[in-house]
Amino acid sequence: MKPRHKTAPDSPDQLFDIDSLLNDEEKAVRSTVRQFVDEKVKPHVADWYDTGQLPARELARQFGEIGLLGMHLEGYGCAGMSATAYGLACLELEAGDSGIRSLVSVQGSLAMQAIHAYGSEDQRTQWLPTMASGEAIGCFGLTEPDHGSDPGGMRTLAKRDGEDWVLSGTKMWITNGSVADVAVVWAQTEDGIRGFVVPTSTTGFTANEITTKMSLRASVTSELVLDGVRLPSSAMLPGAQGLSGPLGCLSEARFGIVFGVMGAARDCLETAIDYARTREQFGRPLGAFQLTQAKLADMTLEYGKGVLLALHLGRLKDAGRVAPKQVSLGKLNNAREAIRIARQCRTILGANGITSEYPVMRHANNLESVLTYEGTSEMHALVIGQALTGHQAFR
Ligand code: FAD
């Protein structure tokens, strides 16, 4: 029998020469976040996931120290970095866990973004510096128990009472909800949908953590109850009217997901490759069997294509030219391929793959949430379908 040759292994990133597409600043951000995740997240995240307990406040302060919170925003203590650098940070965070990336995404791309883009100068100066440092945590309340994909039908009401606003309603599935100091809440008014900056200490505001999740367990997810929450007139975001306000923030957060999910995919792929090179059956490593190699090759193709798509969208965004429908291309493709990669990697790990000793099943379970939030795959398919045909098929 001819000797079988072992060639020097390349990582998926090396095969695609991803480094050649990044500038020095982007590589520096990537390596800072990767090191943080390796030292402060990966050693603990399986426990956080198993127990459903996340040290969100401590993590937020640490993320603030390395300048990750609202890092793509300008001024008010934010780092003002490029969209691509922010995307790469999301990718590294999600290589740790989608829940950890969600904490940062919701803080920076949803809560801070809403205040930065639509807030008054007073709202910006009051909240953004402490949110950038991680002293204050934010959440973003759009979804309701009966209105998910179709948020335009929301029932949360904001009514005028003299100069004040009084908010009543329920928001559901709100990331960071129970640990938040401030909630950006979207509500119906006589003038259509408006956003409100709600300190969570306000009388009538309650957050109840959802503890029955089988996915994104290293993330705080809550129901928000607003029972006659009285706010001054200055609490309304002056720059957002109608659904375009929250949708603008969602497009920002989706952009981070386009990169982020490829981090989860990479972590699964690297775990599976490592496992396949060492685990032996039938007298040879799993990675020496053609069927395993075909799986690894196909997954590496989808991973590399996903990263290239993310970088392309990052370059478009940095040039001020990315459209929400293009972000939909990335969210649909990359979330779908990441979960496929995670599930396929699980097969390579056999029974070990179902345990929390390895990160693969945790990533796969997390990606179920990522497939659903920030617009389900179906919603993004409909956005792309409308762009291609001119017909909207949402209703
Ligand atoms: P539904 O809208 O009820 O949809 C159910 C299914 O029907 C989906 O497959 C959907 O694609 C499909 N469907 C719906 N309409 C159509 C149609 N017209 N054509 C074809 N198919 C259709 N929300 C926030 O506001 N803030 C947060 O911080 C936040 N964090 C979240 C964290 C987690 C872990 C999760 C799971 C969700 C979070 N969400 C958050 C909510 C999330 O955005 C919603 O779950 C999502 O928009 C889908 O809404 P839904 O779950 O009500 O599903």
Tab-separated table of C-alpha atoms and ligand atoms in Angstrom:
chain	number	residue	atom	x	y	z
A	1	MET	CA	0.000	0.000	0.000
A	2	LYS	CA	1.323	3.469	-0.922
A	3	PRO	CA	2.273	5.679	2.059
A	4	ARG	CA	-0.299	8.368	2.724
A	5	HIS	CA	1.211	11.833	2.871
A	6	LYS	CA	0.310	14.294	5.592
A	7	THR	CA	0.688	17.806	4.238
A	8	ALA	CA	1.178	20.877	6.443
A	9	PRO	CA	-2.308	21.985	7.542
A	10	ASP	CA	-3.668	25.356	6.489
A	11	SER	CA	-6.407	27.063	8.459
A	12	PRO	CA	-9.559	28.096	6.526
A	13	ASP	CA	-8.498	31.757	6.875
A	14	GLN	CA	-5.061	30.989	5.462
A	15	LEU	CA	-6.528	29.101	2.506
A	16	PHE	CA	-8.573	32.171	1.587
A	17	ASP	CA	-5.704	34.524	2.513
A	18	ILE	CA	-8.142	36.658	4.494
A	19	ASP	CA	-5.248	38.629	5.998
A	20	SER	CA	-4.415	40.112	2.601
A	21	LEU	CA	-7.823	41.864	2.670
A	22	LEU	CA	-7.349	43.581	6.032
A	23	ASN	CA	-5.432	46.732	6.921
A	24	ASP	CA	-3.224	47.053	9.996
A	25	GLU	CA	-5.924	48.683	12.133
A	26	GLU	CA	-8.391	45.910	11.299
A	27	LYS	CA	-5.832	43.240	12.122
A	28	ALA	CA	-5.087	44.976	15.427
A	29	VAL	CA	-8.784	45.076	16.389
A	30	ARG	CA	-9.147	41.438	15.418
A	31	SER	CA	-6.202	40.357	17.505
A	32	THR	CA	-7.230	42.414	20.579
A	33	VAL	CA	-10.734	40.943	20.566
A	34	ARG	CA	-9.493	37.427	19.802
A	35	GLN	CA	-7.124	37.595	22.758
A	36	PHE	CA	-9.893	38.917	25.015
A	37	VAL	CA	-12.193	36.089	23.943
A	38	ASP	CA	-9.481	33.448	24.369
A	39	GLU	CA	-8.605	34.664	27.879
A	40	LYS	CA	-11.859	35.973	29.327
A	41	VAL	CA	-14.679	34.214	27.482
A	42	LYS	CA	-13.715	30.770	26.205
A	43	PRO	CA	-12.544	29.378	29.576
A	44	HIS	CA	-15.908	30.246	31.222
A	45	VAL	CA	-18.580	30.326	28.558
A	46	ALA	CA	-19.597	26.649	28.759
A	47	ASP	CA	-20.394	27.188	32.469
A	48	TRP	CA	-22.291	30.395	31.781
A	49	TYR	CA	-24.247	28.526	29.144
A	50	ASP	CA	-24.937	25.490	31.342
A	51	THR	CA	-26.089	27.584	34.290
A	52	GLY	CA	-27.787	30.265	32.210
A	53	GLN	CA	-25.946	32.886	34.273
A	54	LEU	CA	-23.963	35.579	32.476
A	55	PRO	CA	-21.788	38.095	34.366
A	56	ALA	CA	-23.128	40.759	32.016
A	57	ARG	CA	-22.171	43.801	34.078
A	58	GLU	CA	-18.576	42.698	34.580
A	59	LEU	CA	-18.247	41.808	30.887
A	60	ALA	CA	-19.757	45.129	29.819
A	61	ARG	CA	-17.150	47.031	31.864
A	62	GLN	CA	-14.367	44.946	30.334
A	63	PHE	CA	-15.734	45.504	26.827
A	64	GLY	CA	-15.899	49.207	27.631
A	65	GLU	CA	-12.253	49.205	28.698
A	66	ILE	CA	-11.117	47.825	25.343
A	67	GLY	CA	-13.373	50.271	23.478
A	68	LEU	CA	-15.814	47.756	21.965
A	69	LEU	CA	-19.133	49.335	22.951
A	70	GLY	CA	-20.479	51.586	20.211
A	71	MET	CA	-17.014	51.333	18.620
A	72	HIS	CA	-18.351	52.310	15.176
A	73	LEU	CA	-19.957	55.524	16.507
A	74	GLU	CA	-18.284	58.956	16.569
A	75	GLY	CA	-17.867	61.137	19.654
A	76	TYR	CA	-19.385	60.800	23.166
A	77	GLY	CA	-16.589	58.462	24.288
A	78	CYS	CA	-17.058	56.074	21.342
A	79	ALA	CA	-14.057	54.789	19.400
A	80	GLY	CA	-15.200	55.976	15.935
A	81	MET	CA	-13.761	52.987	14.089
A	82	SER	CA	-14.729	51.658	10.678
A	83	ALA	CA	-17.711	49.423	10.057
A	84	THR	CA	-15.361	46.686	8.868
A	85	ALA	CA	-13.332	46.850	12.088
A	86	TYR	CA	-16.586	46.613	14.056
A	87	GLY	CA	-17.642	43.610	11.982
A	88	LEU	CA	-14.345	41.855	12.654
A	89	ALA	CA	-14.801	42.490	16.391
A	90	CYS	CA	-18.254	40.862	16.148
A	91	LEU	CA	-16.733	37.876	14.358
A	92	GLU	CA	-14.181	37.335	17.119
A	93	LEU	CA	-16.788	37.785	19.871
A	94	GLU	CA	-19.097	35.250	18.284
A	95	ALA	CA	-16.207	32.780	17.964
A	96	GLY	CA	-16.596	32.831	21.760
A	97	ASP	CA	-20.381	32.713	21.870
A	98	SER	CA	-23.305	34.311	20.023
A	99	GLY	CA	-24.673	35.488	23.378
A	100	ILE	CA	-21.530	37.484	24.095
A	101	ARG	CA	-21.692	39.098	20.670
A	102	SER	CA	-25.392	39.821	21.284
A	103	LEU	CA	-24.554	41.774	24.451
A	104	VAL	CA	-22.209	44.001	22.449
A	105	SER	CA	-24.493	44.245	19.390
A	106	VAL	CA	-27.545	45.277	21.365
A	107	GLN	CA	-25.577	47.788	23.390
A	108	GLY	CA	-23.747	49.384	20.445
A	109	SER	CA	-25.835	48.809	17.328
A	110	LEU	CA	-29.324	49.014	18.808
A	111	ALA	CA	-29.484	51.013	22.049
A	112	MET	CA	-26.508	53.368	21.533
A	113	GLN	CA	-27.135	53.628	17.786
A	114	ALA	CA	-30.754	54.709	18.396
A	115	ILE	CA	-29.686	57.433	20.834
A	116	HIS	CA	-26.750	58.498	18.642
A	117	ALA	CA	-28.760	58.666	15.411
A	118	TYR	CA	-32.134	59.895	16.666
A	119	GLY	CA	-31.530	61.319	20.145
A	120	SER	CA	-31.380	64.913	21.372
A	121	GLU	CA	-28.031	66.366	22.406
A	122	ASP	CA	-29.099	65.975	26.056
A	123	GLN	CA	-29.963	62.296	25.551
A	124	ARG	CA	-26.628	61.690	23.829
A	125	THR	CA	-24.543	63.369	26.506
A	126	GLN	CA	-26.534	61.772	29.306
A	127	TRP	CA	-26.265	58.173	28.086
A	128	LEU	CA	-23.623	57.553	25.428
A	129	PRO	CA	-20.413	58.081	27.459
A	130	THR	CA	-21.517	55.749	30.266
A	131	MET	CA	-22.792	53.203	27.745
A	132	ALA	CA	-19.478	53.342	25.852
A	133	SER	CA	-17.587	52.662	29.075
A	134	GLY	CA	-19.917	49.815	30.017
A	135	GLU	CA	-21.074	51.468	33.255
A	136	ALA	CA	-24.588	51.652	31.830
A	137	ILE	CA	-26.175	48.787	29.898
A	138	GLY	CA	-28.852	49.369	27.285
A	139	CYS	CA	-31.573	47.272	25.712
A	140	PHE	CA	-33.864	47.767	22.710
A	141	GLY	CA	-37.547	46.951	22.993
A	142	LEU	CA	-39.282	46.479	19.664
A	143	THR	CA	-40.718	42.936	19.599
A	144	GLU	CA	-43.941	42.176	21.456
A	145	PRO	CA	-45.592	38.865	22.365
A	146	ASP	CA	-48.000	39.192	19.395
A	147	HIS	CA	-45.812	41.216	17.020
A	148	GLY	CA	-42.435	39.837	15.948
A	149	SER	CA	-41.754	39.845	12.215
A	150	ASP	CA	-44.462	42.477	11.801
A	151	PRO	CA	-43.556	45.091	14.419
A	152	GLY	CA	-45.705	47.744	12.740
A	153	GLY	CA	-48.708	46.215	14.522
A	154	MET	CA	-47.230	46.825	17.985
A	155	ARG	CA	-49.680	47.595	20.800
A	156	THR	CA	-47.430	49.387	23.283
A	157	LEU	CA	-48.933	52.841	23.608
A	158	ALA	CA	-47.384	56.174	24.531
A	159	LYS	CA	-50.041	58.736	25.482
A	160	ARG	CA	-49.614	62.414	26.248
A	161	ASP	CA	-50.643	63.482	29.753
A	162	GLY	CA	-49.983	67.216	29.988
A	163	GLU	CA	-46.276	67.606	29.140
A	164	ASP	CA	-45.529	63.999	30.099
A	165	TRP	CA	-45.689	60.736	28.197
A	166	VAL	CA	-47.257	57.635	29.769
A	167	LEU	CA	-46.192	54.275	28.311
A	168	SER	CA	-48.114	50.998	28.659
A	169	GLY	CA	-47.493	47.636	27.032
A	170	THR	CA	-45.307	44.549	26.941
A	171	LYS	CA	-42.104	43.873	25.015
A	172	MET	CA	-40.820	40.330	24.563
A	173	TRP	CA	-37.478	38.614	23.911
A	174	ILE	CA	-35.469	41.665	24.864
A	175	THR	CA	-31.717	41.054	25.037
A	176	ASN	CA	-30.023	42.613	28.105
A	177	GLY	CA	-33.522	43.487	29.423
A	178	SER	CA	-33.094	42.493	33.087
A	179	VAL	CA	-29.598	43.948	33.404
A	180	ALA	CA	-30.281	47.176	31.521
A	181	ASP	CA	-30.063	50.653	33.033
A	182	VAL	CA	-31.797	52.161	30.042
A	183	ALA	CA	-34.308	50.783	27.556
A	184	VAL	CA	-35.006	52.228	24.133
A	185	VAL	CA	-38.712	51.408	23.794
A	186	TRP	CA	-40.758	51.780	20.603
A	187	ALA	CA	-44.437	52.632	21.009
A	188	GLN	CA	-47.496	53.780	19.068
A	189	THR	CA	-48.414	57.458	19.450
A	190	GLU	CA	-50.903	59.730	17.713
A	191	ASP	CA	-48.029	60.564	15.333
A	192	GLY	CA	-47.163	56.948	14.567
A	193	ILE	CA	-44.348	54.866	16.059
A	194	ARG	CA	-41.878	56.807	18.225
A	195	GLY	CA	-38.896	55.787	20.334
A	196	PHE	CA	-38.481	56.578	24.048
A	197	VAL	CA	-35.435	56.537	26.277
A	198	VAL	CA	-36.624	54.848	29.456
A	199	PRO	CA	-34.433	54.622	32.574
A	200	THR	CA	-35.238	51.160	33.894
A	201	SER	CA	-35.535	52.533	37.436
A	202	THR	CA	-38.700	54.426	36.407
A	203	THR	CA	-41.811	53.442	38.402
A	204	GLY	CA	-43.980	51.007	36.435
A	205	PHE	CA	-41.071	49.429	34.508
A	206	THR	CA	-40.396	45.729	35.181
A	207	ALA	CA	-38.098	43.265	33.420
A	208	ASN	CA	-38.689	39.520	33.842
A	209	GLU	CA	-35.909	37.228	32.674
A	210	ILE	CA	-36.847	34.362	30.346
A	211	THR	CA	-35.156	31.279	31.814
A	212	THR	CA	-36.513	28.473	29.632
A	213	LYS	CA	-34.234	29.040	26.625
A	214	MET	CA	-32.396	26.125	24.974
A	215	SER	CA	-30.410	28.600	22.864
A	216	LEU	CA	-28.390	31.741	23.622
A	217	ARG	CA	-28.206	30.728	27.267
A	218	ALA	CA	-25.127	32.894	27.852
A	219	SER	CA	-27.254	35.961	27.185
A	220	VAL	CA	-29.897	37.763	29.227
A	221	THR	CA	-33.294	37.737	27.467
A	222	SER	CA	-36.331	39.325	29.103
A	223	GLU	CA	-39.915	40.423	28.940
A	224	LEU	CA	-40.370	44.147	29.609
A	225	VAL	CA	-43.609	45.264	31.221
A	226	LEU	CA	-44.494	48.955	31.039
A	227	ASP	CA	-47.358	49.687	33.394
A	228	GLY	CA	-48.135	53.397	33.176
A	229	VAL	CA	-44.484	54.433	32.929
A	230	ARG	CA	-44.475	58.243	33.213
A	231	LEU	CA	-41.701	60.063	31.371
A	232	PRO	CA	-40.950	63.731	30.711
A	233	SER	CA	-41.525	65.026	27.165
A	234	SER	CA	-37.740	65.059	26.699
A	235	ALA	CA	-37.701	61.213	26.821
A	236	MET	CA	-38.884	60.876	23.224
A	237	LEU	CA	-36.219	60.411	20.521
A	238	PRO	CA	-36.813	63.509	18.375
A	239	GLY	CA	-35.172	62.155	15.206
A	240	ALA	CA	-37.188	58.987	14.639
A	241	GLN	CA	-40.755	58.821	13.390
A	242	GLY	CA	-42.379	55.668	12.021
A	243	LEU	CA	-40.915	52.212	11.593
A	244	SER	CA	-37.866	53.523	9.726
A	245	GLY	CA	-36.319	54.485	13.103
A	246	PRO	CA	-36.117	50.995	14.617
A	247	LEU	CA	-35.499	49.401	11.198
A	248	GLY	CA	-32.469	51.660	10.701
A	249	CYS	CA	-31.000	50.356	13.979
A	250	LEU	CA	-31.803	46.765	13.046
A	251	SER	CA	-29.881	47.113	9.795
A	252	GLU	CA	-26.842	48.192	11.855
A	253	ALA	CA	-27.134	45.191	14.146
A	254	ARG	CA	-27.694	42.804	11.230
A	255	PHE	CA	-24.497	44.051	9.681
A	256	GLY	CA	-22.623	42.901	12.805
A	257	ILE	CA	-24.355	39.521	12.586
A	258	VAL	CA	-23.196	39.026	8.983
A	259	PHE	CA	-19.650	38.982	10.359
A	260	GLY	CA	-20.457	37.517	13.774
A	261	VAL	CA	-21.963	34.215	12.673
A	262	MET	CA	-18.852	33.461	10.662
A	263	GLY	CA	-16.960	33.560	13.971
A	264	ALA	CA	-19.188	30.825	15.377
A	265	ALA	CA	-18.704	28.877	12.128
A	266	ARG	CA	-14.929	29.285	12.327
A	267	ASP	CA	-14.798	28.046	15.900
A	268	CYS	CA	-16.822	24.954	14.923
A	269	LEU	CA	-14.687	24.330	11.852
A	270	GLU	CA	-11.404	24.675	13.717
A	271	THR	CA	-12.690	22.341	16.435
A	272	ALA	CA	-13.792	19.753	13.866
A	273	ILE	CA	-10.547	19.954	11.901
A	274	ASP	CA	-8.508	19.527	15.057
A	275	TYR	CA	-10.667	16.607	16.150
A	276	ALA	CA	-10.517	14.956	12.731
A	277	ARG	CA	-6.726	15.147	12.668
A	278	THR	CA	-6.329	13.290	15.942
A	279	ARG	CA	-9.342	11.017	16.528
A	280	GLU	CA	-8.729	7.585	14.996
A	281	GLN	CA	-11.228	4.981	13.814
A	282	PHE	CA	-10.506	1.957	11.627
A	283	GLY	CA	-6.809	2.574	12.299
A	284	ARG	CA	-6.635	6.058	10.770
A	285	PRO	CA	-7.500	9.620	11.743
A	286	LEU	CA	-11.051	10.662	10.777
A	287	GLY	CA	-9.481	13.438	8.734
A	288	ALA	CA	-7.745	10.902	6.501
A	289	PHE	CA	-11.094	9.556	5.213
A	290	GLN	CA	-12.397	11.064	2.001
A	291	LEU	CA	-15.921	11.598	3.319
A	292	THR	CA	-14.599	13.669	6.222
A	293	GLN	CA	-12.367	15.652	3.893
A	294	ALA	CA	-15.313	16.383	1.603
A	295	LYS	CA	-17.292	17.707	4.583
A	296	LEU	CA	-14.393	19.884	5.687
A	297	ALA	CA	-13.781	21.175	2.165
A	298	ASP	CA	-17.453	22.087	1.630
A	299	MET	CA	-17.704	23.807	5.011
A	300	THR	CA	-14.488	25.727	4.409
A	301	LEU	CA	-15.865	26.964	1.080
A	302	GLU	CA	-19.050	28.242	2.711
A	303	TYR	CA	-17.106	29.780	5.593
A	304	GLY	CA	-14.676	31.547	3.257
A	305	LYS	CA	-17.460	32.782	0.969
A	306	GLY	CA	-19.322	34.076	4.023
A	307	VAL	CA	-16.296	36.002	5.272
A	308	LEU	CA	-15.689	37.447	1.791
A	309	LEU	CA	-19.331	38.535	1.579
A	310	ALA	CA	-19.087	40.135	5.030
A	311	LEU	CA	-15.918	42.003	4.048
A	312	HIS	CA	-17.515	43.166	0.798
A	313	LEU	CA	-20.502	44.560	2.716
A	314	GLY	CA	-18.079	46.120	5.215
A	315	ARG	CA	-16.242	47.938	2.423
A	316	LEU	CA	-19.554	49.124	0.939
A	317	LYS	CA	-20.684	50.349	4.363
A	318	ASP	CA	-17.427	52.168	4.981
A	319	ALA	CA	-17.901	53.883	1.619
A	320	GLY	CA	-21.425	54.893	2.739
A	321	ARG	CA	-23.000	52.768	0.028
A	322	VAL	CA	-24.556	49.730	1.696
A	323	ALA	CA	-28.339	49.319	1.367
A	324	PRO	CA	-30.453	47.395	3.900
A	325	LYS	CA	-31.383	44.870	1.184
A	326	GLN	CA	-27.672	44.120	0.743
A	327	VAL	CA	-27.337	43.551	4.477
A	328	SER	CA	-30.253	41.107	4.056
A	329	LEU	CA	-28.163	39.163	1.517
A	330	GLY	CA	-25.459	38.789	4.132
A	331	LYS	CA	-27.746	37.985	7.072
A	332	LEU	CA	-29.678	35.340	5.101
A	333	ASN	CA	-26.621	33.644	3.648
A	334	ASN	CA	-24.271	33.786	6.583
A	335	ALA	CA	-26.702	32.822	9.357
A	336	ARG	CA	-27.956	29.919	7.221
A	337	GLU	CA	-24.485	28.681	6.304
A	338	ALA	CA	-23.127	29.111	9.833
A	339	ILE	CA	-25.803	26.866	11.317
A	340	ARG	CA	-25.241	24.299	8.557
A	341	ILE	CA	-21.518	24.343	9.310
A	342	ALA	CA	-22.142	23.957	13.053
A	343	ARG	CA	-24.443	20.974	12.500
A	344	GLN	CA	-22.059	19.305	10.049
A	345	CYS	CA	-19.096	19.829	12.403
A	346	ARG	CA	-21.149	18.174	15.126
A	347	THR	CA	-21.320	15.002	13.029
A	348	ILE	CA	-17.523	14.893	12.788
A	349	LEU	CA	-17.261	14.986	16.575
A	350	GLY	CA	-19.663	12.059	16.913
A	351	ALA	CA	-21.029	11.623	20.430
A	352	ASN	CA	-18.479	14.055	21.856
A	353	GLY	CA	-20.121	16.678	19.686
A	354	ILE	CA	-23.287	16.739	21.762
A	355	THR	CA	-21.485	17.685	24.987
A	356	SER	CA	-20.464	21.045	26.385
A	357	GLU	CA	-16.852	19.793	26.429
A	358	TYR	CA	-16.723	21.079	22.855
A	359	PRO	CA	-18.218	24.378	21.660
A	360	VAL	CA	-19.938	23.014	18.553
A	361	MET	CA	-23.409	22.111	19.798
A	362	ARG	CA	-23.524	25.324	21.868
A	363	HIS	CA	-22.813	27.322	18.711
A	364	ALA	CA	-25.401	25.318	16.740
A	365	ASN	CA	-28.044	25.933	19.414
A	366	ASN	CA	-27.161	29.626	19.604
A	367	LEU	CA	-27.429	29.992	15.851
A	368	GLU	CA	-31.089	28.916	16.064
A	369	SER	CA	-31.743	32.256	17.781
A	370	VAL	CA	-29.536	34.164	15.379
A	371	LEU	CA	-31.486	32.661	12.476
A	372	THR	CA	-34.652	34.136	14.021
A	373	TYR	CA	-33.700	37.476	15.518
A	374	GLU	CA	-32.860	40.618	13.567
A	375	GLY	CA	-35.265	39.427	10.892
A	376	THR	CA	-35.894	35.741	10.276
A	377	SER	CA	-34.440	34.046	7.202
A	378	GLU	CA	-37.901	34.176	5.650
A	379	MET	CA	-38.085	37.967	6.103
A	380	HIS	CA	-34.680	38.441	4.476
A	381	ALA	CA	-35.659	36.129	1.597
A	382	LEU	CA	-38.748	38.324	1.088
A	383	VAL	CA	-36.624	41.492	1.113
A	384	ILE	CA	-34.373	39.995	-1.561
A	385	GLY	CA	-37.382	38.685	-3.497
A	386	GLN	CA	-38.914	42.161	-3.511
A	387	ALA	CA	-35.638	43.678	-4.711
A	388	LEU	CA	-35.508	41.172	-7.571
A	389	THR	CA	-39.132	41.234	-8.683
A	390	GLY	CA	-40.564	44.526	-7.488
A	391	HIS	CA	-43.397	42.627	-5.768
A	392	GLN	CA	-43.679	42.657	-1.989
A	393	ALA	CA	-44.817	39.311	-0.636
A	394	PHE	CA	-44.916	40.110	3.083
A	395	ARG	CA	-48.683	40.338	3.261
B	1	FAD	P1	-43.002	35.344	14.102
B	1	FAD	O1	-42.965	36.707	13.527
B	1	FAD	O2	-44.249	34.877	14.762
B	1	FAD	O3	-42.621	34.316	12.942
B	1	FAD	C1	-42.733	32.894	13.106
B	1	FAD	C2	-42.339	32.234	11.781
B	1	FAD	O4	-43.229	32.673	10.743
B	1	FAD	C3	-40.941	32.627	11.323
B	1	FAD	O5	-40.323	31.552	10.670
B	1	FAD	C4	-41.202	33.733	10.317
B	1	FAD	O6	-40.159	33.884	9.371
B	1	FAD	C5	-42.494	33.236	9.679
B	1	FAD	N1	-43.252	34.316	9.052
B	1	FAD	C6	-43.781	35.418	9.649
B	1	FAD	N2	-44.365	36.214	8.732
B	1	FAD	C7	-44.181	35.602	7.527
B	1	FAD	C8	-44.518	35.939	6.179
B	1	FAD	N3	-45.133	37.096	5.858
B	1	FAD	N4	-44.155	35.097	5.193
B	1	FAD	C9	-43.489	33.954	5.480
B	1	FAD	N5	-43.136	33.571	6.734
B	1	FAD	C10	-43.478	34.402	7.736
B	1	FAD	N6	-36.458	41.669	19.776
B	1	FAD	C11	-36.230	42.946	20.195
B	1	FAD	O7	-37.017	43.852	19.941
B	1	FAD	N7	-35.121	43.243	20.929
B	1	FAD	C12	-34.200	42.299	21.279
B	1	FAD	O8	-33.203	42.609	21.951
B	1	FAD	C13	-34.427	40.938	20.865
B	1	FAD	N8	-33.578	39.932	21.264
B	1	FAD	C14	-33.911	38.628	20.980
B	1	FAD	C15	-33.145	37.597	21.523
B	1	FAD	C16	-33.481	36.272	21.283
B	1	FAD	C17	-32.695	35.170	21.917
B	1	FAD	C18	-34.575	35.960	20.430
B	1	FAD	C19	-34.922	34.538	20.115
B	1	FAD	C20	-35.324	36.984	19.894
B	1	FAD	C21	-35.033	38.314	20.171
B	1	FAD	N9	-35.834	39.358	19.699
B	1	FAD	C22	-35.597	40.663	20.094
B	1	FAD	C23	-37.058	39.061	18.971
B	1	FAD	C24	-36.846	38.709	17.491
B	1	FAD	O9	-36.484	39.833	16.772
B	1	FAD	C25	-38.131	38.045	16.995
B	1	FAD	O10	-38.192	36.769	17.599
B	1	FAD	C26	-38.197	37.943	15.471
B	1	FAD	O11	-38.407	39.195	14.891
B	1	FAD	C27	-39.284	36.980	14.998
B	1	FAD	O12	-40.498	37.264	15.605
B	1	FAD	P2	-41.339	36.079	16.290
B	1	FAD	O13	-40.438	35.287	17.157
B	1	FAD	O14	-42.540	36.701	16.908
B	1	FAD	O15	-41.761	35.131	15.109
